[in-house]
Amino acid sequence: LNQYYGLNLTLSEMSRVASKGSASAARSIHGGFVETVISKGQSPDMHAEQLVDENYWKLSILICVTDSSVKKISSSEGMQLSKKTSELYDSWVRLSKNIISDGRQALLAKDFEKLSFYTELSCMCMHAVMMTTMPELFYWNLTTLRIISLAKELRKKGIPVTFTVDAGPQVKLITEPDFTKSIEHALNEIDGIEKVIESSIGEGAYCESV
């Protein structure tokens, strides 16, 4: 639409528009590694800014789909419910500021070990909030837990891999490209995975033609 109507919006401006749909949409406009920026005031504003582009750190992402059915409660609805009922919500918001700051430093330093720590901490905190929502939002299944356990086991063996889980049961394993195949081989031993999608750090939104 930006190109068709000749609006000449920047990626950051398009990110603001996309944020009306979801925070995930706002982050997906930029390529590489991005950070969500929220400004408070009479008109609260949310958009994403790129920290570094997709060539800064080549990482592989294995998206493990454990249940492709539609969630009974959507992410947006679930988050509003968590905000109203979870005793951990406010603590999570406060802690997230430090996690983002420390995670950003780990990213810029290309420190995979530290980035893994903050990635998983952020993930577990979010799901702790959802699990303490009333009624509880327990999105994980047994396969989700098995994949998380596998990631921890592989890391003990010296394989750089970290996990994060969306507001659902799907697990994303992040690793360095040289270790992708060995991790995929290990995933083959786990029952319940519907499919594994191999991805990488994307280049962001673009329009080839109108």
Short mmCIF file of C-alpha atoms in Angstrom, two decimals:
data_model
loop_
_atom_site.label_atom_id
_atom_site.label_comp_id
_atom_site.label_asym_id
_atom_site.label_seq_id
_atom_site.Cartn_x
_atom_site.Cartn_y
_atom_site.Cartn_z
CA LEU A 1 0.00 0.00 0.00
CA ASN A 2 2.87 2.34 0.81
CA GLN A 3 4.37 1.79 -2.63
CA TYR A 4 1.07 1.67 -4.52
CA TYR A 5 -0.13 5.01 -3.18
CA GLY A 6 3.35 6.57 -3.23
CA LEU A 7 3.21 7.46 0.47
CA ASN A 8 7.00 7.26 0.83
CA LEU A 9 6.76 6.13 4.45
CA THR A 10 9.96 5.05 6.17
CA LEU A 11 10.19 1.55 7.63
CA SER A 12 9.77 3.03 11.12
CA GLU A 13 6.61 4.84 10.03
CA MET A 14 5.25 1.66 8.47
CA SER A 15 6.11 -0.12 11.71
CA ARG A 16 3.87 2.31 13.58
CA VAL A 17 1.00 1.47 11.25
CA ALA A 18 1.65 -2.26 11.58
CA SER A 19 1.62 -1.95 15.39
CA LYS A 20 -2.13 -1.29 15.19
CA GLY A 21 -2.43 -4.96 14.31
CA SER A 22 0.12 -6.43 16.71
CA ALA A 23 3.57 -5.93 18.19
CA SER A 24 4.78 -8.89 16.13
CA ALA A 25 3.67 -7.15 12.93
CA ALA A 26 5.51 -3.99 13.96
CA ARG A 27 8.74 -5.94 14.53
CA SER A 28 8.45 -7.76 11.20
CA ILE A 29 8.73 -4.62 9.06
CA HIS A 30 12.46 -4.25 9.70
CA GLY A 31 15.08 -6.82 8.83
CA GLY A 32 17.80 -8.10 11.13
CA PHE A 33 17.56 -7.63 14.89
CA VAL A 34 15.01 -5.12 16.10
CA GLU A 35 13.75 -3.63 19.34
CA THR A 36 10.24 -2.49 20.16
CA VAL A 37 10.16 1.15 21.26
CA ILE A 38 7.25 2.45 23.33
CA SER A 39 6.85 6.14 24.11
CA LYS A 40 4.33 7.34 26.65
CA GLY A 41 2.32 10.53 26.52
CA GLN A 42 -1.06 11.78 25.46
CA SER A 43 -0.81 9.55 22.39
CA PRO A 44 1.17 6.39 23.29
CA ASP A 45 3.31 5.25 20.40
CA MET A 46 4.76 1.83 19.62
CA HIS A 47 7.05 0.90 16.78
CA ALA A 48 10.20 -1.10 16.10
CA GLU A 49 13.70 0.17 15.37
CA GLN A 50 16.48 -1.87 13.80
CA LEU A 51 19.51 -2.47 16.01
CA VAL A 52 21.63 -4.24 13.37
CA ASP A 53 20.79 -5.69 9.97
CA GLU A 54 20.42 -9.34 9.00
CA ASN A 55 24.08 -9.66 8.00
CA TYR A 56 25.41 -8.65 11.43
CA TRP A 57 25.12 -12.11 12.95
CA LYS A 58 24.21 -15.13 10.87
CA LEU A 59 22.04 -17.38 13.01
CA SER A 60 19.75 -20.27 12.13
CA ILE A 61 16.25 -20.67 13.52
CA LEU A 62 14.44 -23.99 13.68
CA ILE A 63 10.71 -23.51 14.13
CA CYS A 64 9.29 -26.63 15.75
CA VAL A 65 5.55 -26.87 15.21
CA THR A 66 4.00 -29.05 17.90
CA ASP A 67 0.33 -28.17 17.36
CA SER A 68 -0.97 -26.31 14.30
CA SER A 69 -4.56 -26.00 15.53
CA VAL A 70 -6.04 -22.59 16.30
CA LYS A 71 -5.63 -21.45 19.89
CA LYS A 72 -8.80 -21.27 21.97
CA ILE A 73 -7.71 -17.89 23.33
CA SER A 74 -5.81 -15.52 21.02
CA SER A 75 -2.53 -13.88 22.03
CA SER A 76 -4.08 -10.41 22.25
CA GLU A 77 -7.04 -11.59 24.30
CA GLY A 78 -4.76 -13.66 26.50
CA MET A 79 -2.44 -10.75 27.23
CA GLN A 80 -5.33 -8.53 28.29
CA LEU A 81 -6.54 -11.32 30.58
CA SER A 82 -3.04 -11.71 32.06
CA LYS A 83 -2.79 -7.98 32.71
CA LYS A 84 -6.03 -8.08 34.67
CA THR A 85 -5.57 -11.30 36.65
CA SER A 86 -1.92 -12.43 36.92
CA GLU A 87 -0.14 -11.46 40.14
CA LEU A 88 3.16 -11.68 38.23
CA TYR A 89 2.27 -9.27 35.42
CA ASP A 90 3.64 -6.04 36.95
CA SER A 91 6.84 -7.75 38.08
CA TRP A 92 7.31 -9.14 34.57
CA VAL A 93 6.97 -5.67 33.04
CA ARG A 94 9.58 -4.25 35.43
CA LEU A 95 12.01 -7.14 34.92
CA SER A 96 11.63 -6.99 31.13
CA LYS A 97 13.34 -3.60 31.00
CA ASN A 98 16.55 -5.10 32.41
CA ILE A 99 16.26 -8.21 30.26
CA ILE A 100 15.99 -6.08 27.13
CA SER A 101 18.95 -3.91 28.11
CA ASP A 102 21.20 -6.84 28.99
CA GLY A 103 20.03 -8.85 26.00
CA ARG A 104 20.80 -5.95 23.66
CA GLN A 105 24.37 -5.80 24.97
CA ALA A 106 24.79 -9.56 24.49
CA LEU A 107 23.48 -9.27 20.94
CA LEU A 108 25.78 -6.43 19.96
CA ALA A 109 28.74 -8.30 21.48
CA LYS A 110 27.69 -11.51 19.66
CA ASP A 111 27.85 -13.29 23.01
CA PHE A 112 25.71 -16.37 22.33
CA GLU A 113 25.89 -17.70 25.90
CA LYS A 114 24.59 -14.47 27.43
CA LEU A 115 22.02 -13.99 24.68
CA SER A 116 20.77 -17.52 25.39
CA PHE A 117 20.37 -16.72 29.08
CA TYR A 118 18.29 -13.59 28.49
CA THR A 119 16.30 -15.14 25.64
CA GLU A 120 15.22 -18.04 27.81
CA LEU A 121 14.66 -15.86 30.87
CA SER A 122 12.36 -13.61 28.87
CA CYS A 123 10.49 -16.61 27.50
CA MET A 124 10.01 -18.29 30.87
CA CYS A 125 8.88 -15.06 32.54
CA MET A 126 6.22 -14.50 29.87
CA HIS A 127 4.88 -18.03 30.20
CA ALA A 128 4.94 -17.80 34.00
CA VAL A 129 2.61 -14.81 33.68
CA MET A 130 0.31 -16.72 31.34
CA MET A 131 0.29 -19.79 33.58
CA THR A 132 -0.74 -17.63 36.56
CA THR A 133 -3.54 -15.94 34.65
CA MET A 134 -7.09 -16.72 35.75
CA PRO A 135 -8.21 -18.93 34.11
CA GLU A 136 -4.68 -20.17 33.38
CA LEU A 137 -3.23 -19.95 29.86
CA PHE A 138 -1.22 -23.15 29.65
CA TYR A 139 -0.23 -23.32 26.00
CA TRP A 140 2.57 -25.89 26.27
CA ASN A 141 2.19 -29.59 25.51
CA LEU A 142 4.47 -32.56 26.22
CA THR A 143 6.32 -32.07 22.94
CA THR A 144 7.05 -28.45 23.87
CA LEU A 145 8.68 -29.66 27.10
CA ARG A 146 10.66 -32.38 25.32
CA ILE A 147 12.14 -29.87 22.87
CA ILE A 148 13.10 -27.50 25.70
CA SER A 149 14.79 -30.40 27.51
CA LEU A 150 16.63 -31.36 24.33
CA ALA A 151 17.98 -27.83 23.92
CA LYS A 152 19.37 -27.93 27.46
CA GLU A 153 20.94 -31.35 26.88
CA LEU A 154 22.56 -30.28 23.61
CA ARG A 155 23.98 -27.18 25.26
CA LYS A 156 25.63 -29.32 27.93
CA LYS A 157 27.34 -31.16 25.07
CA GLY A 158 28.79 -27.91 23.75
CA ILE A 159 26.26 -27.18 21.00
CA PRO A 160 25.25 -23.49 20.98
CA VAL A 161 21.45 -23.55 21.00
CA THR A 162 18.80 -21.58 22.84
CA PHE A 163 15.03 -21.75 22.84
CA THR A 164 12.07 -19.44 22.94
CA VAL A 165 8.37 -20.26 22.83
CA ASP A 166 5.63 -18.10 21.34
CA ALA A 167 2.29 -17.50 23.04
CA GLY A 168 1.45 -21.06 22.15
CA PRO A 169 3.16 -24.48 22.00
CA GLN A 170 5.61 -23.87 19.15
CA VAL A 171 9.33 -23.83 20.03
CA LYS A 172 11.98 -21.84 18.19
CA LEU A 173 15.53 -23.11 18.50
CA ILE A 174 18.22 -20.56 17.68
CA THR A 175 21.72 -21.75 16.84
CA GLU A 176 24.77 -21.09 14.70
CA PRO A 177 24.47 -22.38 11.09
CA ASP A 178 27.16 -25.07 11.47
CA PHE A 179 25.05 -26.86 14.10
CA THR A 180 21.69 -26.79 12.31
CA LYS A 181 21.82 -30.29 10.84
CA SER A 182 22.93 -31.98 14.05
CA ILE A 183 20.07 -30.34 15.94
CA GLU A 184 17.58 -31.35 13.26
CA HIS A 185 18.85 -34.93 13.56
CA ALA A 186 18.27 -34.84 17.33
CA LEU A 187 14.76 -33.44 16.83
CA ASN A 188 13.91 -36.48 14.70
CA GLU A 189 14.02 -38.56 17.88
CA ILE A 190 11.18 -36.60 19.47
CA ASP A 191 7.61 -37.74 18.89
CA GLY A 192 4.88 -35.15 18.41
CA ILE A 193 6.66 -32.61 16.23
CA GLU A 194 4.38 -31.92 13.25
CA LYS A 195 7.12 -30.24 11.22
CA VAL A 196 10.37 -28.29 11.54
CA ILE A 197 10.80 -25.14 9.47
CA GLU A 198 14.38 -23.99 8.92
CA SER A 199 14.74 -20.22 8.81
CA SER A 200 17.26 -17.45 9.43
CA ILE A 201 17.44 -13.78 10.34
CA GLY A 202 15.15 -12.11 7.79
CA GLU A 203 15.70 -9.07 5.63
CA GLY A 204 12.41 -7.43 6.51
CA ALA A 205 9.46 -6.28 4.41
CA TYR A 206 9.85 -5.30 0.77
CA CYS A 207 7.69 -4.89 -2.32
CA GLU A 208 8.91 -6.21 -5.66
CA SER A 209 6.16 -4.68 -7.78
CA VAL A 210 2.70 -3.13 -7.69
#
